[in-house]
PDB file of C-alpha atoms in Angstrom:
ATOM      1  CA  MET A1389      49.204 117.203  97.691  1.00 63.00           C
ATOM      2  CA  LYS A1390      50.742 115.977  94.495  1.00 72.00           C
ATOM      3  CA  HIS A1391      48.357 115.198  91.614  1.00 75.00           C
ATOM      4  CA  LEU A1392      49.477 112.304  89.411  1.00 80.00           C
ATOM      5  CA  PRO A1393      47.276 111.889  86.315  1.00 86.00           C
ATOM      6  CA  GLY A1394      45.910 108.355  86.024  1.00 88.00           C
ATOM      7  CA  ALA A1395      47.022 107.319  89.531  1.00 87.00           C
ATOM      8  CA  ASP A1396      44.553 106.285  92.195  1.00 90.00           C
ATOM      9  CA  PRO A1397      44.421 108.967  94.915  1.00 91.00           C
ATOM     10  CA  GLU A1398      46.095 108.052  98.177  1.00 92.00           C
ATOM     11  CA  LEU A1399      47.237 109.832 101.301  1.00 90.00           C
ATOM     12  CA  VAL A1400      50.944 109.253 101.919  1.00 88.00           C
ATOM     13  CA  LEU A1401      52.088 109.893 105.485  1.00 86.00           C
ATOM     14  CA  LEU A1402      55.740 110.878 105.841  1.00 83.00           C
ATOM     15  CA  SER A1403      58.063 111.287 108.802  1.00 80.00           C
ATOM     16  CA  ARG A1404      60.043 114.453 109.498  1.00 76.00           C
ATOM     17  CA  ARG A1405      62.835 112.806 107.513  1.00 82.00           C
ATOM     18  CA  TYR A1406      60.458 112.326 104.573  1.00 84.00           C
ATOM     19  CA  GLU A1407      60.424 108.574 105.109  1.00 87.00           C
ATOM     20  CA  GLU A1408      57.175 106.944 104.068  1.00 89.00           C
ATOM     21  CA  LEU A1409      55.161 105.738 107.075  1.00 87.00           C
ATOM     22  CA  GLU A1410      51.879 104.664 105.517  1.00 88.00           C
ATOM     23  CA  ARG A1411      49.755 104.876 102.342  1.00 91.00           C
ATOM     24  CA  ILE A1412      45.989 105.188 102.676  1.00 92.00           C
ATOM     25  CA  PRO A1413      43.888 104.662  99.510  1.00 93.00           C
ATOM     26  CA  LEU A1414      41.259 107.384  99.038  1.00 93.00           C
ATOM     27  CA  SER A1415      39.453 106.126  95.899  1.00 92.00           C
ATOM     28  CA  ASP A1416      36.466 104.665  97.726  1.00 92.00           C
ATOM     29  CA  MET A1417      36.108 107.506 100.233  1.00 93.00           C
ATOM     30  CA  THR A1418      33.797 110.511 100.054  1.00 93.00           C
ATOM     31  CA  ARG A1419      35.027 114.055 100.670  1.00 92.00           C
ATOM     32  CA  GLU A1420      33.407 113.938 104.120  1.00 94.00           C
ATOM     33  CA  GLU A1421      35.180 110.657 104.973  1.00 94.00           C
ATOM     34  CA  ILE A1422      38.532 112.057 103.836  1.00 92.00           C
ATOM     35  CA  ASN A1423      37.999 115.221 105.897  1.00 89.00           C
ATOM     36  CA  GLN A1424      37.152 113.081 108.939  1.00 90.00           C
ATOM     37  CA  LEU A1425      40.220 110.880 108.346  1.00 90.00           C
ATOM     38  CA  VAL A1426      42.692 113.765 108.221  1.00 86.00           C
ATOM     39  CA  GLN A1427      41.102 115.282 111.320  1.00 84.00           C
ATOM     40  CA  GLU A1428      41.402 111.943 113.185  1.00 86.00           C
ATOM     41  CA  LEU A1429      45.047 111.701 112.090  1.00 85.00           C
ATOM     42  CA  GLY A1430      45.705 115.029 113.795  1.00 82.00           C
ATOM     43  CA  PHE A1431      46.093 117.374 110.843  1.00 84.00           C
ATOM     44  CA  TYR A1432      45.329 121.043 111.489  1.00 84.00           C
ATOM     45  CA  ARG A1433      42.679 122.704 109.348  1.00 84.00           C
ATOM     46  CA  LYS A1434      43.224 126.408 108.737  1.00 86.00           C
ATOM     47  CA  GLU A1435      40.277 128.810 108.966  1.00 88.00           C
ATOM     48  CA  THR A1436      41.251 130.387 105.620  1.00 94.00           C
ATOM     49  CA  PRO A1437      43.885 129.432 103.028  1.00 90.00           C
ATOM     50  CA  ASP A1438      46.139 132.344 104.042  1.00 94.00           C
ATOM     51  CA  ALA A1439      45.741 131.859 107.812  1.00 94.00           C
ATOM     52  CA  PRO A1440      48.908 130.979 109.750  1.00 92.00           C
ATOM     53  CA  VAL A1441      49.418 127.468 111.101  1.00 87.00           C
ATOM     54  CA  PRO A1442      49.964 127.364 114.906  1.00 87.00           C
ATOM     55  CA  GLU A1443      53.529 126.569 115.925  1.00 85.00           C
ATOM     56  CA  GLU A1444      52.610 123.232 117.533  1.00 81.00           C
ATOM     57  CA  PHE A1445      51.393 121.991 114.115  1.00 81.00           C
ATOM     58  CA  GLN A1446      54.302 123.351 112.034  1.00 78.00           C
ATOM     59  CA  PHE A1447      56.485 120.230 112.150  1.00 71.00           C
ATOM     60  CA  ALA A1448      54.348 117.762 114.056  1.00 63.00           C
ATOM     61  CA  PRO A1449      53.697 114.489 112.231  1.00 56.00           C
ATOM     62  CA  ALA A1450      50.106 113.403 111.950  1.00 52.00           C
ATOM     63  CA  LYS A1451      50.971 110.178 113.743  1.00 54.00           C
ATOM     64  CA  PRO A1452      53.803 109.297 116.113  1.00 56.00           C
ATOM     65  CA  LEU A1453      56.909 108.133 114.331  1.00 48.00           C
ATOM     66  CA  PRO A1454      57.548 104.409 114.530  1.00 51.00           C
ATOM     67  CA  VAL A1455      60.536 103.288 116.517  1.00 55.00           C
ATOM     68  CA  LEU A1456      63.282 102.700 113.977  1.00 52.00           C
ATOM     69  CA  ARG A1457      65.901 100.406 115.454  1.00 56.00           C
ATOM     70  CA  PRO A1458      69.072  99.246 113.777  1.00 58.00           C
ATOM     71  CA  PRO A1459      69.089  95.536 112.892  1.00 59.00           C
ATOM     72  CA  GLN A1460      70.009  93.429 115.907  1.00 60.00           C
ATOM     73  CA  ALA A1461      72.727  90.836 115.655  1.00 61.00           C
ATOM     74  CA  PRO A1462      72.130  87.515 117.412  1.00 60.00           C
ATOM     75  CA  THR A1463      73.433  87.312 120.965  1.00 61.00           C
ATOM     76  CA  THR A1464      76.321  85.060 121.943  1.00 64.00           C
ATOM     77  CA  ASP A1465      73.888  82.220 122.617  1.00 66.00           C
ATOM     78  CA  GLY A1466      72.616  82.486 119.006  1.00 64.00           C
ATOM     79  CA  LYS A1467      69.222  83.973 119.904  1.00 65.00           C
ATOM     80  CA  THR A1468      67.962  87.299 118.584  1.00 60.00           C
ATOM     81  CA  PRO A1469      67.189  89.798 121.388  1.00 59.00           C
ATOM     82  CA  PRO A1470      63.462  90.299 122.125  1.00 58.00           C
ATOM     83  CA  LYS A1471      61.591  93.040 120.249  1.00 60.00           C
ATOM     84  CA  TRP A1472      60.311  96.177 122.000  1.00 55.00           C
ATOM     85  CA  ASP A1473      56.625  96.638 122.655  1.00 55.00           C
ATOM     86  CA  LYS A1474      54.810  99.220 120.523  1.00 51.00           C
ATOM     87  CA  GLU A1475      54.483 101.540 123.506  1.00 53.00           C
ATOM     88  CA  GLU A1476      58.222 101.564 124.310  1.00 52.00           C
ATOM     89  CA  ARG A1477      59.956 104.611 122.887  1.00 47.00           C
ATOM     90  CA  PRO A1478      63.630 104.482 123.934  1.00 49.00           C
ATOM     91  CA  ASP A1479      64.428 107.086 121.295  1.00 48.00           C
ATOM     92  CA  LEU A1480      62.442 109.738 123.173  1.00 44.00           C
TER      93      LEU A1480
END
């Protein structure tokens, strides 16, 4: 968490490469709603502040990384190749 005086609170989700994935405004949410949100996103909640974090949560993103593809050049017939479906993950 990074507190910025005067800024509206928001949850910023980052990839392993520290690339911004999503910003979620928190201003209109209660503490209970925020706790539920981070749990639904897959964050691990420690029992105590000094408790260790299990290995499977050490580097795991809260959400799957989006498929980042390099820009596609048009094919020889002048058409851009079709886009992948959301579920396709050729990078895995």
